[in-house]
GROMACS .gro file of C-alpha atoms in nm:
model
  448
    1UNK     CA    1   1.947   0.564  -2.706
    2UNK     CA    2   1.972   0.695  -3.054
    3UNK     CA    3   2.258   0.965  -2.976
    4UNK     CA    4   2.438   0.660  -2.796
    5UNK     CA    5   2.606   0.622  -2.441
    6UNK     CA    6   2.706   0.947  -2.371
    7UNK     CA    7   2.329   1.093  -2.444
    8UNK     CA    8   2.175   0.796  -2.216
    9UNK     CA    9   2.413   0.819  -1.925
   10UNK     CA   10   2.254   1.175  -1.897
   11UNK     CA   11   1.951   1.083  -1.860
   12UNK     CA   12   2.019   0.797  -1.580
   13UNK     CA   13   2.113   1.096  -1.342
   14UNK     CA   14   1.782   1.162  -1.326
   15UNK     CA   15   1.616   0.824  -1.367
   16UNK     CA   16   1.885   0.694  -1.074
   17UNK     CA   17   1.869   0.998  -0.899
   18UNK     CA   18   1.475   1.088  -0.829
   19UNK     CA   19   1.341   0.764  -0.726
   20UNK     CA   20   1.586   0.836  -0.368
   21UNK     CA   21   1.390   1.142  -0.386
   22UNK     CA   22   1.088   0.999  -0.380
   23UNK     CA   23   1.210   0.705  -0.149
   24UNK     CA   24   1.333   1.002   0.094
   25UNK     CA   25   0.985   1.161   0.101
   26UNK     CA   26   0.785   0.846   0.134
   27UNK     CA   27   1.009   0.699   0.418
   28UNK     CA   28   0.956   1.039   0.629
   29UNK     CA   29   0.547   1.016   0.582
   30UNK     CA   30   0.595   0.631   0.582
   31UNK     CA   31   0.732   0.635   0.994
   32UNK     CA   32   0.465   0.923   1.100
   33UNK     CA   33   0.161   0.673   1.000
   34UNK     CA   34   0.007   0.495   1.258
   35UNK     CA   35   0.121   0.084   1.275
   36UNK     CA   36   0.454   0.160   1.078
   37UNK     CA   37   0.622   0.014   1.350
   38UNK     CA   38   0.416  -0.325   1.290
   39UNK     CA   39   0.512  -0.319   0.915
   40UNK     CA   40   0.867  -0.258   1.041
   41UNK     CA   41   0.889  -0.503   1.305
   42UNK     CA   42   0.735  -0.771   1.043
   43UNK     CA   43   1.001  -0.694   0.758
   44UNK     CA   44   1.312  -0.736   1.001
   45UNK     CA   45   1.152  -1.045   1.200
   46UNK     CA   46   1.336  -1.359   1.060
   47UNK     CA   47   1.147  -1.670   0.980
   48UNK     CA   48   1.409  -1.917   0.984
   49UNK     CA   49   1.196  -2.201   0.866
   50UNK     CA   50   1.176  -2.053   0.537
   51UNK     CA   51   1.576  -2.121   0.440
   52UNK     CA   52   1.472  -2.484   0.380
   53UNK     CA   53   1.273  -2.351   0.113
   54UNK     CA   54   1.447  -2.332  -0.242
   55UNK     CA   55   1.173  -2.116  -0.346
   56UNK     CA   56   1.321  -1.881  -0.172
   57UNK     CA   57   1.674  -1.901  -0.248
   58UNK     CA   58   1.545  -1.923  -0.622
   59UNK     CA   59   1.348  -1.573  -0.577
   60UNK     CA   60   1.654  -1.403  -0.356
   61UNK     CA   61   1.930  -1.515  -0.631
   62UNK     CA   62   1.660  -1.357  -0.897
   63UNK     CA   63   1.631  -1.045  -0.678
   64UNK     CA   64   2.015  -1.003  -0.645
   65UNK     CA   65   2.045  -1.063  -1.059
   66UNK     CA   66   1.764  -0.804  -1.106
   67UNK     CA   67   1.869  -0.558  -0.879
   68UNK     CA   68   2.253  -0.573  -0.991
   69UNK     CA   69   2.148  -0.672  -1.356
   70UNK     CA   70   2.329  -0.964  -1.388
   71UNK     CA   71   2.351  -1.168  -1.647
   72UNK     CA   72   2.131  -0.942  -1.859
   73UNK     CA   73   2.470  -0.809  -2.059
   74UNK     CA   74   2.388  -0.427  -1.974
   75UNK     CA   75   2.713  -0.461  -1.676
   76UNK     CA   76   2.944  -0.588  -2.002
   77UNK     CA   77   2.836  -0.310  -2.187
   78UNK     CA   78   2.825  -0.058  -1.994
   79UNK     CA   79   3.191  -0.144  -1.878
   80UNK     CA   80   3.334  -0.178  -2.249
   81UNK     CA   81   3.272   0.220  -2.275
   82UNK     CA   82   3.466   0.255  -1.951
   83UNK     CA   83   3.854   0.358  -1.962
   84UNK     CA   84   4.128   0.071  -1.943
   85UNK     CA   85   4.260   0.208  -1.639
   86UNK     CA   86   3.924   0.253  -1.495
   87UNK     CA   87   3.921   0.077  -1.105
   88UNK     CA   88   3.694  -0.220  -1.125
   89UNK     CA   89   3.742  -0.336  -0.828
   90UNK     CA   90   3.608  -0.003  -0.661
   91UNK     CA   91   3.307   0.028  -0.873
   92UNK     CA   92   3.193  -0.360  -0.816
   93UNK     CA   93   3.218  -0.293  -0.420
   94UNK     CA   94   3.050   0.043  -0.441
   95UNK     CA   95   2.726  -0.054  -0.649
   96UNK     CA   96   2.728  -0.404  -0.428
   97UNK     CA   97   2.706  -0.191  -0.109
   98UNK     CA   98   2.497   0.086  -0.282
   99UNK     CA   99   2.266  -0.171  -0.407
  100UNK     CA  100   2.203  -0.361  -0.057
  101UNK     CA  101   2.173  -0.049   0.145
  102UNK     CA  102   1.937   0.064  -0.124
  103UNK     CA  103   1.682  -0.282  -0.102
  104UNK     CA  104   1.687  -0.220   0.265
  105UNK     CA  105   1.550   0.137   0.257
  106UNK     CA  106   1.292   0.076  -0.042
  107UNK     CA  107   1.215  -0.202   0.236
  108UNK     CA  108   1.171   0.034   0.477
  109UNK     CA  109   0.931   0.203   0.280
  110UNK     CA  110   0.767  -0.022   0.155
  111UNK     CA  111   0.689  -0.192   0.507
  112UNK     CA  112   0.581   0.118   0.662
  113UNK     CA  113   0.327   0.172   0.475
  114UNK     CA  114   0.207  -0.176   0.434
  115UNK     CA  115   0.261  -0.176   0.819
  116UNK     CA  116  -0.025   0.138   0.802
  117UNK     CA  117  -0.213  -0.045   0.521
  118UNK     CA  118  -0.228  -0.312   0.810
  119UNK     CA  119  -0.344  -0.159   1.095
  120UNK     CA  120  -0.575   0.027   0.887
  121UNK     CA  121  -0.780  -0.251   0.764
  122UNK     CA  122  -0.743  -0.460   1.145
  123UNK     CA  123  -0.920  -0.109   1.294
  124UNK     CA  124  -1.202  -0.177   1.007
  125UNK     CA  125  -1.252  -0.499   1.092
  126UNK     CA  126  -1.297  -0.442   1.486
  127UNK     CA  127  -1.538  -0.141   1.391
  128UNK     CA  128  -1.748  -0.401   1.188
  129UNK     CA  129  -1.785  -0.661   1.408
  130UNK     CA  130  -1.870  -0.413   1.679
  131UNK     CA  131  -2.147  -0.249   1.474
  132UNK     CA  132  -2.278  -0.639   1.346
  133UNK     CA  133  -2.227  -0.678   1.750
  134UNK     CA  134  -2.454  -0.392   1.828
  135UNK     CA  135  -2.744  -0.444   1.585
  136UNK     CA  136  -2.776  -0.832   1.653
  137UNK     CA  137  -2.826  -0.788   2.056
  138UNK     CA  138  -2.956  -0.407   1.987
  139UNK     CA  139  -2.719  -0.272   2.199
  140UNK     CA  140  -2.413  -0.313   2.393
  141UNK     CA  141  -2.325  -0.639   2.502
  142UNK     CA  142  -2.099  -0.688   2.791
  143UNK     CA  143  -2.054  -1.083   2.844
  144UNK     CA  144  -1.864  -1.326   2.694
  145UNK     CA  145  -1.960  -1.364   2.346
  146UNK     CA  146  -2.147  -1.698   2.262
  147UNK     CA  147  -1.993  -1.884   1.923
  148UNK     CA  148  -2.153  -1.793   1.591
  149UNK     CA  149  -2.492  -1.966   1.547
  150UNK     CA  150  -2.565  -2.009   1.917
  151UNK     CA  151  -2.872  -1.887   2.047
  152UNK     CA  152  -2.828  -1.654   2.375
  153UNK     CA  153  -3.138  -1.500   2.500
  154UNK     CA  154  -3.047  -1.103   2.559
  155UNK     CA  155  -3.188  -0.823   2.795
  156UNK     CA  156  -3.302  -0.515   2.670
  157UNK     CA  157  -3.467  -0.197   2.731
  158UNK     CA  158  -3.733  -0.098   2.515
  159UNK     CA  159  -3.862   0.230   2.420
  160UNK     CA  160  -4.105   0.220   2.685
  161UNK     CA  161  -3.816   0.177   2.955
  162UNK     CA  162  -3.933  -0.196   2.989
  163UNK     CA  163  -3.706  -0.488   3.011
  164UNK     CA  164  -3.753  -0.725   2.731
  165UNK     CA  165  -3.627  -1.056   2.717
  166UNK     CA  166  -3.478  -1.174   2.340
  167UNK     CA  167  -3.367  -1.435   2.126
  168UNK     CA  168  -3.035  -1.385   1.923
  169UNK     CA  169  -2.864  -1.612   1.713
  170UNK     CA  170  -2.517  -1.506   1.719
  171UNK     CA  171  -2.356  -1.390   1.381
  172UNK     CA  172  -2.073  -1.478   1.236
  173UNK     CA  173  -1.749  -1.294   1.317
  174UNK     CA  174  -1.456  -1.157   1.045
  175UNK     CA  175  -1.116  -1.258   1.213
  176UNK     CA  176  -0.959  -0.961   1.289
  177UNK     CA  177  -0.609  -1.042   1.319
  178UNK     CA  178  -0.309  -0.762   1.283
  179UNK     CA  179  -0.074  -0.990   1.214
  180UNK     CA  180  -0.267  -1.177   0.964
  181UNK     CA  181  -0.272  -0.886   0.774
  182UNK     CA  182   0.011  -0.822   0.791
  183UNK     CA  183   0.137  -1.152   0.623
  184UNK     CA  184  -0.171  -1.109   0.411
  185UNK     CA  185   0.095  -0.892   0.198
  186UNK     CA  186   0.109  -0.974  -0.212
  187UNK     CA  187   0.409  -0.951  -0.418
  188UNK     CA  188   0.538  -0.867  -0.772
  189UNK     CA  189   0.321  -0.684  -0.942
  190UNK     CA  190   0.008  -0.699  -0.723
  191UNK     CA  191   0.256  -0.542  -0.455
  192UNK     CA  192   0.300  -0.208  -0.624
  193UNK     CA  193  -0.054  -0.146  -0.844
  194UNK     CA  194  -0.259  -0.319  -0.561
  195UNK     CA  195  -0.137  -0.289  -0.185
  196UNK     CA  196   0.031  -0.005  -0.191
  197UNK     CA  197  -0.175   0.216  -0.412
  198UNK     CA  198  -0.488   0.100  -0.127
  199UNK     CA  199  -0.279   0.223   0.141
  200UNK     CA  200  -0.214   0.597  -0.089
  201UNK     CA  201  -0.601   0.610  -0.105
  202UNK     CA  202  -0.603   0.610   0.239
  203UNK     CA  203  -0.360   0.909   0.286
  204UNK     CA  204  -0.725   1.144   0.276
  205UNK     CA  205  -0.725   1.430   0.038
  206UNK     CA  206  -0.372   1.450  -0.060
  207UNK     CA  207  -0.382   1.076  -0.206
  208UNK     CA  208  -0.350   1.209  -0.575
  209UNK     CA  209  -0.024   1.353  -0.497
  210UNK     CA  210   0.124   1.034  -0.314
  211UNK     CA  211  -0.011   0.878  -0.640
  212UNK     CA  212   0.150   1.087  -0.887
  213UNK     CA  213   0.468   1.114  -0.695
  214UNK     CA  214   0.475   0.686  -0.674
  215UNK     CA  215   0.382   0.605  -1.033
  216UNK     CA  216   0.656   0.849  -1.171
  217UNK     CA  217   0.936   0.676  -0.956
  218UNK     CA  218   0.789   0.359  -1.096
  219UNK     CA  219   0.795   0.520  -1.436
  220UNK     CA  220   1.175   0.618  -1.368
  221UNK     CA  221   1.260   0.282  -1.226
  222UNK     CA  222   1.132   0.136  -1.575
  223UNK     CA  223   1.329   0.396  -1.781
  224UNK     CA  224   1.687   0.353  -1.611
  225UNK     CA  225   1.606  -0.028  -1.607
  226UNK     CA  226   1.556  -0.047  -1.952
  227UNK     CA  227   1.808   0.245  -2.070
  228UNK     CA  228   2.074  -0.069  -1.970
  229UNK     CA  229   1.911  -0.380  -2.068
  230UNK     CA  230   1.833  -0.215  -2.464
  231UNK     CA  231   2.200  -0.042  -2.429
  232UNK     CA  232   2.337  -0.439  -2.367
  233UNK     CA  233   2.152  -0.588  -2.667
  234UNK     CA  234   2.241  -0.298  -2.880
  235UNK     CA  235   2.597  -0.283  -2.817
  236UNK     CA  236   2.592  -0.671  -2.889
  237UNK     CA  237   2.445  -0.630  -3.232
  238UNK     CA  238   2.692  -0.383  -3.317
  239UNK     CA  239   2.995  -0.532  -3.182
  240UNK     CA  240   2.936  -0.850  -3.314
  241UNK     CA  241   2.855  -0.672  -3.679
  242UNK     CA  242   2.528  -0.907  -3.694
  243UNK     CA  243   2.362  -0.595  -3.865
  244UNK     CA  244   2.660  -0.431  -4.077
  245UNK     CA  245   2.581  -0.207  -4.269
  246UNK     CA  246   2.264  -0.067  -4.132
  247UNK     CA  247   2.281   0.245  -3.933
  248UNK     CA  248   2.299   0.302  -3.602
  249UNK     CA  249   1.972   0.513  -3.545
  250UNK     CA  250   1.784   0.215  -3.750
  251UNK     CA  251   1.904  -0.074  -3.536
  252UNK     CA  252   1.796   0.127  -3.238
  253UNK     CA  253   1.430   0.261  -3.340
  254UNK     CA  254   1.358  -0.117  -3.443
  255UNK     CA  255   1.517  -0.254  -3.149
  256UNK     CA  256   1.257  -0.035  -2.936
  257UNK     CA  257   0.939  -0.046  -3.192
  258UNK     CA  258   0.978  -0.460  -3.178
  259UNK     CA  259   1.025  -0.460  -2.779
  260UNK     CA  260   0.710  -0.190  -2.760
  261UNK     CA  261   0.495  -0.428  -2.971
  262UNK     CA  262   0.605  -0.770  -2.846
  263UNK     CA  263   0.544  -0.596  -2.434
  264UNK     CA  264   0.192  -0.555  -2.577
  265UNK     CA  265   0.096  -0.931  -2.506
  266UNK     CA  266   0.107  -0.822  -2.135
  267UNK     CA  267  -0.145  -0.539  -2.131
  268UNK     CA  268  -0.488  -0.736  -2.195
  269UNK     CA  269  -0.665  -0.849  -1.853
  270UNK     CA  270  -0.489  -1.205  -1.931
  271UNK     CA  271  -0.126  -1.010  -1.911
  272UNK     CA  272  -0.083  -1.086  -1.574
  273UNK     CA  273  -0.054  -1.472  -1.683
  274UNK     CA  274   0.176  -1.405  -1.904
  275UNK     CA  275   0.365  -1.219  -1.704
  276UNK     CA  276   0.395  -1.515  -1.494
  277UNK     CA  277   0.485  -1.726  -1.750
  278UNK     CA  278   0.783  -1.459  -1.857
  279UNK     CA  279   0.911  -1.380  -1.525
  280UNK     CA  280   0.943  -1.707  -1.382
  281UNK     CA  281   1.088  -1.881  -1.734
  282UNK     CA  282   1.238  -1.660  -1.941
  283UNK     CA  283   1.391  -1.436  -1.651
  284UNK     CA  284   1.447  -1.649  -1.325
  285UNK     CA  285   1.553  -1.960  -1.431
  286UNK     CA  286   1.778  -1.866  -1.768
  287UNK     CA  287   1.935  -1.554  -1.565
  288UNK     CA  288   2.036  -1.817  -1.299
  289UNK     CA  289   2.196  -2.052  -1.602
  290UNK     CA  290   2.354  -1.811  -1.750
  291UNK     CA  291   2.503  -1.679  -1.446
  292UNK     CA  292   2.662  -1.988  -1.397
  293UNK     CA  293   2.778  -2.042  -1.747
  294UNK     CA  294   2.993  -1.719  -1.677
  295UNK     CA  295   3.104  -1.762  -1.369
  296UNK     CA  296   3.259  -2.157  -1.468
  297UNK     CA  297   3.349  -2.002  -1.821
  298UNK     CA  298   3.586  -1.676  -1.647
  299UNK     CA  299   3.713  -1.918  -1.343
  300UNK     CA  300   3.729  -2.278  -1.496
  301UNK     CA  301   3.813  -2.212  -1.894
  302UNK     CA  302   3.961  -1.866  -1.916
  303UNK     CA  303   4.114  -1.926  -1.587
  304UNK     CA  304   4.178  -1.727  -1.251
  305UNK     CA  305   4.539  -1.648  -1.329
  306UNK     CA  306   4.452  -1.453  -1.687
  307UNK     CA  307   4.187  -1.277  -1.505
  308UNK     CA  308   4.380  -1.182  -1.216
  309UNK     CA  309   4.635  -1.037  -1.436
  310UNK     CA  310   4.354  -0.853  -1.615
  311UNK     CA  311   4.235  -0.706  -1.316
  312UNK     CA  312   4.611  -0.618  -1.177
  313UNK     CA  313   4.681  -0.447  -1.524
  314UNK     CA  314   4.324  -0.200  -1.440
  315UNK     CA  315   4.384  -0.160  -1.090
  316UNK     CA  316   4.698  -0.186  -0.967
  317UNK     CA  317   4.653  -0.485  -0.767
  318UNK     CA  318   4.538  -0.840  -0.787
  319UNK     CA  319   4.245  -1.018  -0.595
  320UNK     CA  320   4.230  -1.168  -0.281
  321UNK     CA  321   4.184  -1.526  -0.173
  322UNK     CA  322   3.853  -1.469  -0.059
  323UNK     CA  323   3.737  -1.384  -0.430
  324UNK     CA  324   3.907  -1.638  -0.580
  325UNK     CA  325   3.821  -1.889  -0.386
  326UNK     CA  326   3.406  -1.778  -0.469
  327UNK     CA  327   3.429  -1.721  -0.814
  328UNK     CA  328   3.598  -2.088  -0.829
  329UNK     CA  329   3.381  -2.281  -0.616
  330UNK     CA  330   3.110  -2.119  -0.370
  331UNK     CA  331   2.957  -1.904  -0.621
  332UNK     CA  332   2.898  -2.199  -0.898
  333UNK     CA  333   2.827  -2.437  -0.591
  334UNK     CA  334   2.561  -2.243  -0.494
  335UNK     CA  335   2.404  -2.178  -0.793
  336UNK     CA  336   2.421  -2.558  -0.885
  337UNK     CA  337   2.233  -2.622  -0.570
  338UNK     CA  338   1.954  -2.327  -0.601
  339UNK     CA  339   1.925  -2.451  -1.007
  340UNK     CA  340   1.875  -2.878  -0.916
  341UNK     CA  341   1.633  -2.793  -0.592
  342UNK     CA  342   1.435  -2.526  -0.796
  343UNK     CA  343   1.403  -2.800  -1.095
  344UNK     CA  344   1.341  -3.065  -0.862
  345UNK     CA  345   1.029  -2.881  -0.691
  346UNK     CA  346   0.905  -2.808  -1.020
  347UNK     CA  347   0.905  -3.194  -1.102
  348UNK     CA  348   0.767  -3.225  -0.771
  349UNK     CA  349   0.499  -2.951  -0.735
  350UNK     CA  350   0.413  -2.931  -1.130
  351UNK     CA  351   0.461  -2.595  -1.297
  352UNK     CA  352   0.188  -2.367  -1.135
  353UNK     CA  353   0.061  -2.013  -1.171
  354UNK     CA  354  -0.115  -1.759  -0.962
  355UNK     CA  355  -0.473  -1.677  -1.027
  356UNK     CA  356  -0.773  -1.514  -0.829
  357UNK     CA  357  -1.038  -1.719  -0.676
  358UNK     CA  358  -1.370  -1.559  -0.663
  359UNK     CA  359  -1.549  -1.841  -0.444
  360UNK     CA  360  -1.242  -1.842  -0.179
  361UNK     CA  361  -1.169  -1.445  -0.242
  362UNK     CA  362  -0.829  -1.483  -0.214
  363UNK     CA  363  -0.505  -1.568  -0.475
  364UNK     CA  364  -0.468  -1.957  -0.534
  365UNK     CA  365  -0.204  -2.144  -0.698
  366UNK     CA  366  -0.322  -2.343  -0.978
  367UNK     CA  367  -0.132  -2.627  -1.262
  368UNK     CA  368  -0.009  -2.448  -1.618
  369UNK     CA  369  -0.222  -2.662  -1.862
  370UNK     CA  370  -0.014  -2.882  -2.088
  371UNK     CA  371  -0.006  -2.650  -2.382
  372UNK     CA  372   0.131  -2.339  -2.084
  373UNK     CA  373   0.388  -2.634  -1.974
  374UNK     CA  374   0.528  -2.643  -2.358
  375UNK     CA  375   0.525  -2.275  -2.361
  376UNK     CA  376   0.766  -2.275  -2.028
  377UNK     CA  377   0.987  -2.521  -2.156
  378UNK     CA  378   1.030  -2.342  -2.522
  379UNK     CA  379   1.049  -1.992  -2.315
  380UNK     CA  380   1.380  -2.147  -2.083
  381UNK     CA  381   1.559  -2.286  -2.370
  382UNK     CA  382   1.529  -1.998  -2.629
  383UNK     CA  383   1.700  -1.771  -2.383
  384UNK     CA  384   1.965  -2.065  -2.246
  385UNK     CA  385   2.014  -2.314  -2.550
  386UNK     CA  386   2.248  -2.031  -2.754
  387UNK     CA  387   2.495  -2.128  -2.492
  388UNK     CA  388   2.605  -2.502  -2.542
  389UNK     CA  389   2.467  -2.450  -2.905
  390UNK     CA  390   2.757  -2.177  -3.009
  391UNK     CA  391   3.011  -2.378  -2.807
  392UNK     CA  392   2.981  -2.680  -2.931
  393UNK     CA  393   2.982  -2.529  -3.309
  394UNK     CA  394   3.290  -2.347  -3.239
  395UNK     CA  395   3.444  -2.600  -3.073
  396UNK     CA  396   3.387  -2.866  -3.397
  397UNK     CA  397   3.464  -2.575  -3.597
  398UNK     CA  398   3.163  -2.585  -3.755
  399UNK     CA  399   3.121  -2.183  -3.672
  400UNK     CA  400   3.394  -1.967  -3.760
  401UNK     CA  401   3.381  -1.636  -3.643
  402UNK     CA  402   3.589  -1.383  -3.892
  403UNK     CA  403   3.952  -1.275  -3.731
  404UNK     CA  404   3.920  -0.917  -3.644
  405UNK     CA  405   4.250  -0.745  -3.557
  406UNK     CA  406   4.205  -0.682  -3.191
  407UNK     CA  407   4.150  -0.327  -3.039
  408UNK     CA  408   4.433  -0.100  -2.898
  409UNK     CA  409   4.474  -0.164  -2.580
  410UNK     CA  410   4.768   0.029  -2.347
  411UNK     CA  411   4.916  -0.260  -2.190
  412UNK     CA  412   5.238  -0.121  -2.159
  413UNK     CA  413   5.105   0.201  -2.040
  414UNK     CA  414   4.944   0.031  -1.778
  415UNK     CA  415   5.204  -0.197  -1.689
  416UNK     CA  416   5.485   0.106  -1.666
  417UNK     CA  417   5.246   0.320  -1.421
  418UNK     CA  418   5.132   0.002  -1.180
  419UNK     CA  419   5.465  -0.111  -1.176
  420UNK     CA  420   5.355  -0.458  -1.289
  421UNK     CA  421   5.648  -0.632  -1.383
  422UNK     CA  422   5.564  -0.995  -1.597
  423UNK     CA  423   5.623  -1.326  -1.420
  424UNK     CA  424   5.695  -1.156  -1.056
  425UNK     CA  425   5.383  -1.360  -0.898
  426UNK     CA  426   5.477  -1.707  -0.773
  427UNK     CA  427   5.189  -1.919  -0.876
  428UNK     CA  428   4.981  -1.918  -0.552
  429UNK     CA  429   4.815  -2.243  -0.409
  430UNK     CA  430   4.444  -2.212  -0.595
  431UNK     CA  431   4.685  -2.201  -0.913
  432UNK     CA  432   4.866  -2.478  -0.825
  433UNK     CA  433   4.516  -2.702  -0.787
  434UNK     CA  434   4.363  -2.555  -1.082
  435UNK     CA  435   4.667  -2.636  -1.287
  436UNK     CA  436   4.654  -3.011  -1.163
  437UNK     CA  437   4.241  -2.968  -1.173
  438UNK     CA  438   4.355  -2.933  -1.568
  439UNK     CA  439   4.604  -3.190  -1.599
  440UNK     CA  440   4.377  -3.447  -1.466
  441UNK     CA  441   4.077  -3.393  -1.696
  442UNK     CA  442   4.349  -3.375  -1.978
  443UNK     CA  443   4.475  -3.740  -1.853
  444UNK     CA  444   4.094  -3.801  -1.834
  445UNK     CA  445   3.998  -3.726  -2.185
  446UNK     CA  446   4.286  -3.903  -2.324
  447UNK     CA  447   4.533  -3.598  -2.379
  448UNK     CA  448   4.854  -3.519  -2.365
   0.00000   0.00000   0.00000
């Protein structure tokens, strides 16, 4: 990070590169373990009930901005390092396809062995209730079982080859149910340092390998994720000159000592809560906001004609109807909708977290206490409040940003070897509404 881009995109061959290595090895042991084909069959059975949830369209829109990185800055800045001519419109496809073929195959993986994990722990509990079974009627018992606390009286042999005549009160069961274990599944964090390190130990003797090789692709996943979101924030800081003046090896070392200190609030035995608190308002909620602020900012302000003839000068070619038409409307639609049904559940559910429960044994939801509720609220609008706060300073002028004279940029160049010749594009239909879209909130607002 110190050495800049070119030293870090070294490094992300290997932190991209070994996790499919590791992926690769774990999917062929994965399929050869015994109820894979469980864990498989539950990851690709549909539960259609579940799209009326906006839960779940809240956690799949944070997936897709996690996965991607959107809205985290690391895509901008990675991208300003790129050539002019460089093909956009390639790259965005081939990480989109790249990146959903890889979330099926970790899937795959991950299901597999959960699918073991599974079938593993439904065997255990048949085994116990057939040895509870046994030493209750002290021996085999062949009839239909009685229900738990009945009293059945039970022929036996004794030692003396005698048939005795006794009382049992039947014990109580465990439900041994495959598929409730396999919905018994966790998730986040509880998903890779709880289920599916139990189903390693279970590998026999060569679980500390399956351990070792796990926990450094996690390791790698954390490097290469964070390689990008510290390269974002420090190409900000520079760009913008916030810290002129001060070296580029300082910036960086205190950029990483203050995020190493401040991640220390989430290694005590409470860390988990705050985890909680951090990924679910400070990450899922903001990234979602400012998602949207983009997306209406590069379609509805800078407008879809400038940035198709930004992405004609790069590539040769302009975009299709089909993007246009969801970077104007279905993309901020949607997120509008995910954003008002996630805040109206939280008005309607309260602002919960996840915590163990020792009496039931088993995760429970529980309500943030007032003081946690403040904490969520300050967490969502420290990331999300810089937005309307800088625009509505620079739009009353009461920021003023110093003029810069702008980079060099080959337009001509690019122009001459596309062909691209200015003002050949009639102005196509979506133009034609966005222009009167414009004119109307103009006439609106009382402008000529």
């Amino acid at each position: 990070m110190i050495r800049g881009i070119k030293s870090s995109g070294k490094v992300v061959y290997f932190t991209a590169l070994f996790p499919y290595v590791v992926l690769t090895i774990f999917f062929v042991r994965g399929i050869t373990l015994p109820g894979s084909v469980d864990g498989l069959s539950r990851m690709f059975t549909p539960e259609w009930h579940r799209l009326a949830d906006p839960e779940v369209w809240l956690e799949a829109a944070t997936q897709i901005f996690f996965s991607l990185s959107l809205a985290f800055g690391g895509l901008i800045a990675m991208s300003s390092y790129m050539p002019p001519g460089n093909n956009t419109y390639r790259d965005a496809i081939c990480v989109s396809i790249c990146n959903c073929l890889t979330s099926v195959y970790a899937g795959t993986v991950v299901f597999s062995i959960l699918g073991f994990k599974a079938h593993t722990s439904y065997e255990t509990c048949l085994k116990e209730n057939n040895e509870t079974i046994f030493t209750a009627f002290q021996g085999n018992y062949t009839e239909e079982l009685p229900l738990p606390g009945e009293v059945v009286n039970h022929t036996i042999i004794n030692e003396y080859g005698e048939n005795v005549t006794i009382s049992v009160v039947m014990p109580t069961l465990r439900e041994c149910s495959l598929q409730h274990f396999l919905d018994d599944a966790v998730q986040g964090t509880g998903l890779a340092f709880i289920a599916f390190t139990e189903a390693i130990n279970q590998f026999g003797v060569t679980a500390p390998l399956w351990s070792a090789l796990f926990f450094l692709m996690l390791l790698a996943l954390g490097l290469g994720s964070m390689l990008g979101t510290i390269q974002g924030v420090l190409t900000s800081l520079i760009d913008l000159r916030i810290m002129h003046g001060i070296r580029r090896e300082l910036i960086t070392g205190g950029l990483c000592t203050f995020s190493f200190l401040f991640a220390l609030c989430f290694t005590p035995r409470t860390g988990e809560y705050v985890l909680q608190l951090f990924d679910q308002y400070a990450a899922t909620l903001p990234l979602l906001i400012i998602a949207l602020s983009e997306t209406i900012a590069v379609s509805w302000i800078y407008g879809l004609k400038r940035f198709s003839d930004d992405i004609e000068l790069m590539c040769g070619f302009r975009p299709g109807p089909y993007w246009l038409i969801c970077w104007k409307f279905l993309s901020p639609a949607v997120m509008i909708v995910i954003f008002i049904a996630s805040i109206s559940m939280i008005g309607v559910k309260g602002a919960k977290y996840t915590a163990w429960d020792m009496e039931k044994g088993e995760t429970v939801d529980k309500d943030l206490p007032p003081w946690a509720q403040f904490c969520c609220a300050l967490l969502t609008l420290t990331v999300t409040i810089w937005i309307p706060l800088i625009a509505a300073l620079r739009f009353f002028n009461i920021l003023r940003l110093p003029k810069e004279e702008p980079a060099f940029f080959p337009e001509e160049r690019l122009r001459e070897q596309h062909g691209i010749v200015i003002g050949e594009h009639d102005p196509s239909i979506l133009d034609r509404f966005n222009s009167g879209a414009q004119r109307a909130v103009a006439l609106i607002l009382g402008r000529k």
